[in-house]
Short mmCIF file of C-alpha atoms and ligand atoms in Angstrom, two decimals:
data_model
loop_
_atom_site.label_atom_id
_atom_site.label_comp_id
_atom_site.label_asym_id
_atom_site.label_seq_id
_atom_site.Cartn_x
_atom_site.Cartn_y
_atom_site.Cartn_z
CA MET A 1 7.44 13.38 -25.91
CA PRO A 2 4.25 15.96 -25.16
CA ILE A 3 1.26 14.83 -26.51
CA PRO A 4 0.90 16.41 -30.53
CA GLU A 5 -1.68 19.78 -31.58
CA TRP A 6 -3.68 16.69 -33.59
CA VAL A 7 -4.35 15.16 -30.91
CA PRO A 8 -7.75 16.34 -29.44
CA ILE A 9 -6.98 15.53 -26.08
CA ARG A 10 -8.73 17.60 -23.20
CA GLU A 11 -7.30 20.68 -23.26
CA ASP A 12 -6.73 20.60 -18.90
CA LEU A 13 -4.59 17.40 -19.83
CA ARG A 14 -2.30 18.62 -21.98
CA GLY A 15 1.19 19.04 -20.84
CA PHE A 16 0.70 16.39 -19.17
CA GLU A 17 3.82 13.13 -18.19
CA PRO A 18 1.68 9.97 -17.74
CA TYR A 19 2.75 9.78 -13.62
CA GLY A 20 5.08 6.99 -12.18
CA ALA A 21 8.26 6.38 -10.96
CA PRO A 22 10.86 5.50 -13.14
CA GLN A 23 11.28 1.95 -13.59
CA MET A 24 14.64 -0.02 -13.89
CA THR A 25 16.49 -3.33 -14.12
CA ASP A 26 19.33 -4.54 -12.38
CA VAL A 27 18.82 -1.81 -9.57
CA ILE A 28 17.97 -2.41 -5.74
CA CYS A 29 14.40 -1.86 -6.31
CA LEU A 30 14.23 0.22 -2.58
CA ASN A 31 11.26 3.21 -4.23
CA VAL A 32 8.21 1.68 -4.72
CA ASN A 33 7.43 0.05 -1.10
CA GLU A 34 7.05 -3.54 -2.30
CA ASN A 35 7.92 -6.03 -0.07
CA PRO A 36 11.23 -7.64 -1.08
CA TYR A 37 10.36 -10.89 -0.68
CA SER A 38 8.61 -12.77 -2.69
CA PRO A 39 5.96 -15.40 -2.64
CA SER A 40 6.68 -19.35 -1.68
CA ALA A 41 7.30 -21.68 -3.76
CA VAL A 42 3.75 -23.40 -1.96
CA VAL A 43 2.13 -20.41 -2.40
CA ALA A 44 2.89 -19.24 -6.09
CA ALA A 45 2.05 -23.01 -7.16
CA ASP A 46 -1.49 -22.29 -5.17
CA ILE A 47 -1.88 -18.88 -6.84
CA ALA A 48 -0.80 -21.21 -10.52
CA GLU A 49 -3.24 -23.97 -9.69
CA SER A 50 -6.53 -21.79 -8.93
CA VAL A 51 -5.23 -20.01 -12.59
CA ARG A 52 -5.12 -22.84 -14.41
CA ASP A 53 -8.60 -23.79 -12.72
CA VAL A 54 -10.25 -20.78 -13.96
CA ALA A 55 -8.90 -21.03 -17.47
CA THR A 56 -11.03 -23.09 -18.44
CA GLY A 57 -14.19 -21.28 -17.65
CA LEU A 58 -12.20 -17.95 -19.34
CA ASN A 59 -14.89 -18.14 -21.77
CA ARG A 60 -17.33 -16.38 -19.26
CA TYR A 61 -17.19 -13.02 -17.79
CA PRO A 62 -16.00 -13.41 -14.72
CA ASP A 63 -18.09 -12.89 -11.49
CA ARG A 64 -18.77 -8.72 -11.29
CA GLU A 65 -19.80 -8.63 -7.41
CA ALA A 66 -16.50 -10.49 -6.54
CA THR A 67 -19.11 -12.19 -4.44
CA GLU A 68 -16.52 -15.00 -3.42
CA LEU A 69 -13.41 -12.48 -3.09
CA ARG A 70 -15.53 -9.54 -1.01
CA ALA A 71 -16.72 -12.42 1.70
CA ALA A 72 -12.56 -13.65 2.12
CA LEU A 73 -11.91 -10.14 2.44
CA ALA A 74 -14.36 -9.50 4.75
CA GLU A 75 -13.33 -11.60 6.83
CA TYR A 76 -9.40 -10.87 6.52
CA LEU A 77 -10.63 -7.42 7.91
CA GLY A 78 -12.67 -8.47 10.94
CA HIS A 79 -14.32 -6.45 12.59
CA ASP A 80 -17.71 -8.26 12.16
CA LEU A 81 -17.54 -6.83 8.78
CA GLY A 82 -19.87 -8.93 6.11
CA SER A 83 -19.29 -9.52 2.18
CA GLU A 84 -21.30 -6.07 1.33
CA GLN A 85 -18.90 -4.10 3.25
CA VAL A 86 -16.31 -4.73 1.24
CA TRP A 87 -15.72 -3.54 -2.43
CA ALA A 88 -12.80 -4.79 -3.99
CA ALA A 89 -10.94 -3.45 -7.18
CA ASN A 90 -7.56 -3.33 -9.43
CA GLY A 91 -5.50 -1.87 -6.83
CA SER A 92 -6.74 0.73 -4.44
CA ASN A 93 -5.30 3.14 -6.61
CA GLU A 94 -8.73 2.69 -8.85
CA VAL A 95 -11.17 2.67 -5.54
CA MET A 96 -9.84 6.21 -5.12
CA LEU A 97 -10.39 6.29 -8.66
CA GLN A 98 -14.26 5.07 -7.96
CA ILE A 99 -14.64 6.94 -4.80
CA LEU A 100 -14.09 10.40 -6.79
CA GLN A 101 -16.34 8.85 -9.90
CA ALA A 102 -19.14 8.70 -7.18
CA PHE A 103 -18.87 11.72 -4.86
CA GLY A 104 -16.52 13.92 -6.90
CA GLY A 105 -16.99 15.07 -10.09
CA PRO A 106 -17.16 18.58 -11.70
CA GLY A 107 -18.87 21.53 -9.17
CA ARG A 108 -17.30 19.15 -6.81
CA SER A 109 -14.07 19.07 -4.61
CA ALA A 110 -11.63 17.11 -2.29
CA LEU A 111 -8.65 17.88 -0.32
CA SER A 112 -6.03 16.20 1.91
CA PHE A 113 -3.19 17.28 3.97
CA ALA A 114 0.43 17.60 1.67
CA PRO A 115 3.28 16.27 1.48
CA THR A 116 0.68 13.46 0.88
CA TYR A 117 0.30 10.50 -1.68
CA SER A 118 0.86 11.70 -5.32
CA MET A 119 -1.17 10.00 -7.28
CA TYR A 120 -4.23 11.63 -5.39
CA PRO A 121 -4.60 15.24 -7.32
CA GLU A 122 -4.27 12.82 -10.41
CA TYR A 123 -7.67 11.72 -9.89
CA ALA A 124 -8.92 14.25 -9.01
CA ARG A 125 -8.18 15.72 -12.25
CA ASP A 126 -8.78 12.81 -14.34
CA THR A 127 -12.59 13.53 -12.56
CA ASN A 128 -12.68 17.15 -13.06
CA THR A 129 -13.02 17.44 -9.09
CA ASP A 130 -11.20 20.12 -7.45
CA TRP A 131 -7.94 19.37 -5.44
CA VAL A 132 -7.63 21.38 -2.68
CA THR A 133 -5.03 20.62 -0.42
CA GLY A 134 -4.20 22.19 3.31
CA GLN A 135 -0.77 21.35 4.58
CA ARG A 136 0.92 19.52 6.91
CA ASP A 137 2.67 20.63 10.17
CA GLU A 138 6.43 20.40 10.39
CA ASP A 139 6.88 17.17 11.81
CA PHE A 140 4.22 15.53 9.33
CA THR A 141 1.03 15.22 11.51
CA VAL A 142 -2.53 17.21 10.59
CA ASP A 143 -3.03 20.33 12.93
CA VAL A 144 -6.25 18.87 14.00
CA ASP A 145 -7.90 23.32 14.19
CA ARG A 146 -6.18 24.48 10.85
CA ALA A 147 -7.60 21.04 9.35
CA VAL A 148 -11.25 21.43 10.23
CA SER A 149 -11.13 25.22 9.73
CA LEU A 150 -10.46 24.18 6.02
CA ILE A 151 -12.64 21.35 6.01
CA ASN A 152 -15.51 24.22 7.03
CA ALA A 153 -14.49 26.55 4.26
CA VAL A 154 -13.72 24.83 1.22
CA GLN A 155 -16.86 22.23 2.04
CA PRO A 156 -15.32 19.33 0.02
CA GLU A 157 -16.96 16.13 -1.22
CA VAL A 158 -14.16 13.57 -0.49
CA VAL A 159 -11.75 13.94 2.05
CA PHE A 160 -8.23 11.84 1.87
CA LEU A 161 -5.86 10.78 4.75
CA ALA A 162 -3.20 8.97 4.24
CA SER A 163 -2.82 6.77 7.57
CA PRO A 164 0.18 5.98 7.59
CA ASN A 165 0.95 8.71 5.23
CA ASN A 166 2.75 8.52 2.02
CA PRO A 167 5.18 9.54 1.85
CA THR A 168 6.00 10.55 5.40
CA GLY A 169 4.78 7.70 7.28
CA THR A 170 2.63 9.71 9.97
CA VAL A 171 -0.29 7.68 11.10
CA MET A 172 -2.34 9.66 12.27
CA PRO A 173 -5.04 9.22 15.45
CA PHE A 174 -8.18 8.39 15.63
CA ASP A 175 -9.31 12.33 17.62
CA THR A 176 -7.84 13.64 14.18
CA ILE A 177 -9.70 11.33 12.01
CA ARG A 178 -13.34 12.04 14.22
CA ALA A 179 -12.81 15.67 13.73
CA VAL A 180 -12.40 14.98 10.20
CA LEU A 181 -15.80 13.06 9.82
CA ALA A 182 -17.63 15.42 12.19
CA ALA A 183 -17.06 18.52 10.58
CA ALA A 184 -16.26 17.15 6.26
CA PRO A 185 -20.21 17.02 4.59
CA GLY A 186 -19.56 14.28 2.46
CA VAL A 187 -17.01 10.87 2.55
CA VAL A 188 -13.56 10.83 4.71
CA VAL A 189 -11.55 8.09 3.00
CA ILE A 190 -8.50 6.23 5.70
CA ASP A 191 -6.35 5.20 3.35
CA GLU A 192 -4.10 2.22 5.07
CA ALA A 193 -2.30 0.80 2.73
CA TYR A 194 0.33 0.60 5.19
CA ALA A 195 -1.75 -0.65 8.05
CA GLU A 196 -0.11 -3.92 8.14
CA PHE A 197 3.61 -2.56 9.48
CA CYS A 198 2.00 -0.15 11.96
CA ARG A 199 3.86 -0.10 15.20
CA GLU A 200 2.12 -2.59 17.66
CA GLY A 201 -1.09 -1.11 19.45
CA THR A 202 -1.79 1.07 16.54
CA PRO A 203 -5.54 0.92 16.04
CA SER A 204 -7.04 0.83 12.32
CA ALA A 205 -9.73 2.68 11.22
CA LEU A 206 -12.03 0.05 10.68
CA GLU A 207 -12.86 0.14 14.40
CA LEU A 208 -14.44 3.43 13.35
CA LEU A 209 -16.52 2.45 11.19
CA ALA A 210 -19.43 1.01 12.25
CA ASP A 211 -20.33 4.47 13.95
CA ASN A 212 -19.49 6.78 10.88
CA PRO A 213 -21.85 5.64 7.93
CA ARG A 214 -19.53 8.59 5.72
CA LEU A 215 -16.26 6.35 6.49
CA LEU A 216 -14.56 4.33 3.75
CA VAL A 217 -11.31 2.47 5.00
CA SER A 218 -9.35 1.04 2.15
CA ARG A 219 -6.55 -0.93 2.15
CA THR A 220 -3.88 -3.18 -0.75
CA MET A 221 -2.63 -6.28 -1.30
CA SER A 222 0.31 -4.69 -2.97
CA LYS A 223 2.26 -3.55 -0.08
CA ALA A 224 2.29 -6.28 3.29
CA PHE A 225 0.70 -8.83 1.24
CA ALA A 226 3.63 -9.22 -1.22
CA LEU A 227 1.17 -8.87 -3.95
CA ALA A 228 1.94 -5.34 -6.19
CA GLY A 229 1.78 -7.80 -9.83
CA ALA A 230 -1.52 -8.83 -8.80
CA ARG A 231 -3.12 -5.29 -8.81
CA LEU A 232 -5.92 -6.27 -6.11
CA GLY A 233 -6.92 -3.00 -3.30
CA TYR A 234 -10.14 -2.68 -1.77
CA VAL A 235 -11.97 -0.31 0.31
CA ALA A 236 -14.67 -1.11 3.71
CA ALA A 237 -17.37 0.83 4.15
CA ASP A 238 -21.65 1.33 5.28
CA LYS A 239 -23.06 -1.15 2.42
CA ALA A 240 -24.95 2.37 0.62
CA ILE A 241 -21.68 3.76 0.47
CA ILE A 242 -20.03 -0.04 -1.09
CA ASP A 243 -23.96 0.81 -3.74
CA ALA A 244 -22.60 4.15 -4.95
CA LEU A 245 -19.41 2.54 -6.04
CA ARG A 246 -20.74 -0.33 -7.13
CA ILE A 247 -23.04 2.15 -9.97
CA VAL A 248 -19.52 3.91 -11.63
CA ARG A 249 -17.31 0.17 -11.80
CA LEU A 250 -17.43 -1.32 -15.32
CA PRO A 251 -18.78 -4.00 -15.33
CA TYR A 252 -16.41 -7.21 -15.44
CA HIS A 253 -14.04 -4.49 -14.27
CA LEU A 254 -12.06 -7.93 -11.65
CA SER A 255 -10.92 -10.37 -13.93
CA ALA A 256 -11.35 -14.26 -13.24
CA VAL A 257 -7.85 -14.57 -13.33
CA THR A 258 -7.47 -11.76 -10.13
CA GLN A 259 -9.95 -12.91 -8.44
CA ALA A 260 -8.73 -16.02 -8.14
CA VAL A 261 -5.10 -15.25 -7.40
CA ALA A 262 -6.20 -12.52 -4.47
CA LEU A 263 -8.27 -15.75 -3.11
CA ALA A 264 -5.64 -18.29 -3.26
CA ALA A 265 -2.98 -15.20 -1.55
CA LEU A 266 -5.81 -15.02 0.74
CA ARG A 267 -5.56 -18.66 1.68
CA HIS A 268 -2.09 -17.48 2.37
CA SER A 269 -2.57 -14.97 4.60
CA ASP A 270 -0.56 -16.06 7.74
CA GLU A 271 2.42 -17.28 5.01
CA LEU A 272 2.67 -13.70 3.48
CA LEU A 273 2.21 -11.27 6.39
CA ALA A 274 4.81 -13.41 7.85
CA THR A 275 7.23 -10.88 6.40
CA VAL A 276 6.00 -8.26 7.98
CA ASP A 277 7.63 -8.36 11.39
CA GLU A 278 10.70 -8.80 9.99
CA LEU A 279 10.52 -5.49 7.64
CA ARG A 280 9.23 -4.27 10.85
CA ALA A 281 12.35 -4.52 12.59
CA THR A 282 14.83 -3.72 9.59
CA ARG A 283 12.68 -0.38 9.16
CA ASP A 284 13.19 0.27 12.86
CA GLU A 285 17.09 -0.59 12.68
CA LEU A 286 17.36 1.56 9.19
CA VAL A 287 15.92 4.48 11.38
CA THR A 288 18.57 3.46 13.93
CA TRP A 289 21.32 3.72 11.07
CA PHE A 290 20.32 6.81 9.90
CA GLU A 291 20.16 8.66 13.44
CA ALA A 292 23.87 6.95 13.88
CA GLN A 293 24.80 8.63 10.70
CA GLY A 294 22.83 11.86 12.02
CA ILE A 295 19.96 12.21 9.35
CA GLU A 296 16.74 13.46 10.09
CA THR A 297 13.85 10.77 9.38
CA ALA A 298 10.40 11.84 9.69
CA ALA A 299 8.58 8.71 12.04
CA THR A 300 7.15 6.10 10.51
CA ASP A 301 5.00 3.25 10.96
CA ALA A 302 5.28 2.11 7.47
CA ASN A 303 7.92 0.09 5.28
CA PHE A 304 9.55 2.99 4.43
CA VAL A 305 11.64 5.75 6.10
CA LEU A 306 11.66 9.89 4.50
CA PHE A 307 15.13 11.07 5.22
CA GLY A 308 17.11 14.61 4.91
CA GLN A 309 17.86 17.10 4.06
CA PHE A 310 19.87 17.33 1.48
CA ALA A 311 20.55 21.01 -0.94
CA ASP A 312 20.96 18.45 -3.69
CA ARG A 313 18.32 15.62 -3.38
CA HIS A 314 18.84 14.57 -6.67
CA ALA A 315 22.21 14.62 -6.67
CA ILE A 316 21.81 11.87 -3.63
CA TRP A 317 19.33 9.73 -5.39
CA GLN A 318 21.51 9.55 -8.82
CA GLY A 319 24.35 8.69 -6.73
CA LEU A 320 22.68 5.77 -4.98
CA VAL A 321 21.28 4.69 -8.68
CA ASP A 322 24.95 4.82 -10.22
CA ARG A 323 25.86 2.17 -7.35
CA GLY A 324 23.09 -0.04 -8.31
CA VAL A 325 20.43 1.11 -5.40
CA LEU A 326 17.26 3.17 -7.02
CA ILE A 327 15.27 4.79 -4.38
CA ARG A 328 12.38 7.64 -4.78
CA GLU A 329 13.09 11.61 -5.13
CA THR A 330 9.85 12.35 -3.64
CA GLY A 331 8.53 14.61 -0.50
CA PRO A 332 9.07 17.64 0.65
CA GLN A 333 12.19 19.69 -0.85
CA GLY A 334 15.51 18.08 0.18
CA TRP A 335 13.83 14.73 1.80
CA LEU A 336 14.40 11.27 0.30
CA ARG A 337 12.13 8.05 0.63
CA VAL A 338 13.71 4.28 0.50
CA SER A 339 11.57 1.94 0.85
CA VAL A 340 12.22 -1.18 3.38
CA GLY A 341 14.43 -4.11 1.85
CA THR A 342 15.58 -6.95 2.66
CA ARG A 343 18.49 -6.79 5.59
CA ALA A 344 21.20 -7.66 2.89
CA GLU A 345 19.46 -5.26 0.66
CA MET A 346 20.03 -2.88 3.40
CA GLU A 347 23.44 -3.60 3.63
CA ALA A 348 24.00 -2.08 -0.21
CA PHE A 349 22.41 1.13 0.75
CA TYR A 350 23.93 1.95 3.58
CA ARG A 351 27.13 0.83 1.71
CA ALA A 352 25.75 3.30 -1.68
CA LEU A 353 24.43 6.15 0.93
CA GLN A 354 28.47 6.32 2.79
CA GLU A 355 30.07 6.53 -0.66
CA VAL A 356 28.10 9.31 -2.36
CA LEU A 357 28.31 11.61 1.29
CA GLY A 358 31.86 10.79 0.75
CA ARG A 359 31.93 9.00 4.35
C1 PLP B 401 1.26 2.23 -2.68
C2 PLP B 401 -0.02 2.44 -1.80
C3 PLP B 401 -1.60 2.24 -2.62
C4 PLP B 401 -1.23 1.59 -3.38
O1 PLP B 401 -1.57 1.36 -4.39
P1 PLP B 401 -2.54 0.04 -5.24
O2 PLP B 401 -3.33 0.34 -6.06
O3 PLP B 401 -3.56 -0.86 -4.63
O4 PLP B 401 -1.21 -0.50 -5.67
C5 PLP B 401 -2.56 2.87 -1.90
N1 PLP B 401 -2.91 4.20 -0.87
C6 PLP B 401 -1.34 4.68 -1.21
C7 PLP B 401 -0.35 6.04 -0.27
C8 PLP B 401 -0.09 4.06 -0.74
O5 PLP B 401 1.16 4.35 -1.16
#
């Protein structure tokens, strides 16, 4: 439904639809890169108890600075980070919006390299920030020389680099990140939403924080941490950058309930992250399966695989939905993205896809 004429919405927002992947029930959900394993009964009980404890104080506003939570997140991240170098919000999507509120805006620009996370341009639009995209190579890596010349030409205040990238799964090498940091006049955000799923030995951009005050590394509890429903994202950066984000945050943006849930989950981080090894193994099996089927995949360090290419990808997507498996129609034309589920869910996906392909 388009917004009716009489609604005085901003002209530049007219004609847009609210963004989001289809949400369906009674299907196997392999479409939004969630962790398929729900928190255990023990973790759930601790979360529930923590919420009960704060419930008696809900007449009061929450800790505006989320001090305890930021300290716990800093400890989880390691790298000698202090709580004043970490900021948290309702999902890393809110962090991203705050970054554009603080560093973007009218007359300013933000830049990324497509195909990449489809939310970045939405937040640029919402904050009246010009949005510029460079193109990734055939193999979905970013060419350093072309990236640097684009940054030199555009002089963006914000650069977003997802690593591993969504929807391709591509990790960005340190050399590329360093070159972007050297060329970019503003802040550089490495979106590490999928960092925990990286293959052994893949370094985190957190290692670069100490030497690069304009670097921000964002993380989330939505993916590896199996906590998408709680909405908790966070970012690590220089204290002065965090202080800039604190200027634009809504007062009391992070509810006492959210803070309590995230703190409880962090107490059980080992247990919540225990499924990551299994998901990485299942991902590698999935890639091998695609290879055996003669289906092309993009090299992935995340909990999803981009596969293709299909003349009519929508027909494949629909065929899978008709068989009770929901994946994501996203990425470049001809490609589809499937999240890594449980082994049983992957078996169902294999059967459904083979049927759809008439095999
Ligand atoms: C899923 C995802 C996020 C996480 O978003 P939340 O708001 O934390 O749930 C961030 N960046 C990318 C690239 C993602 O795919």
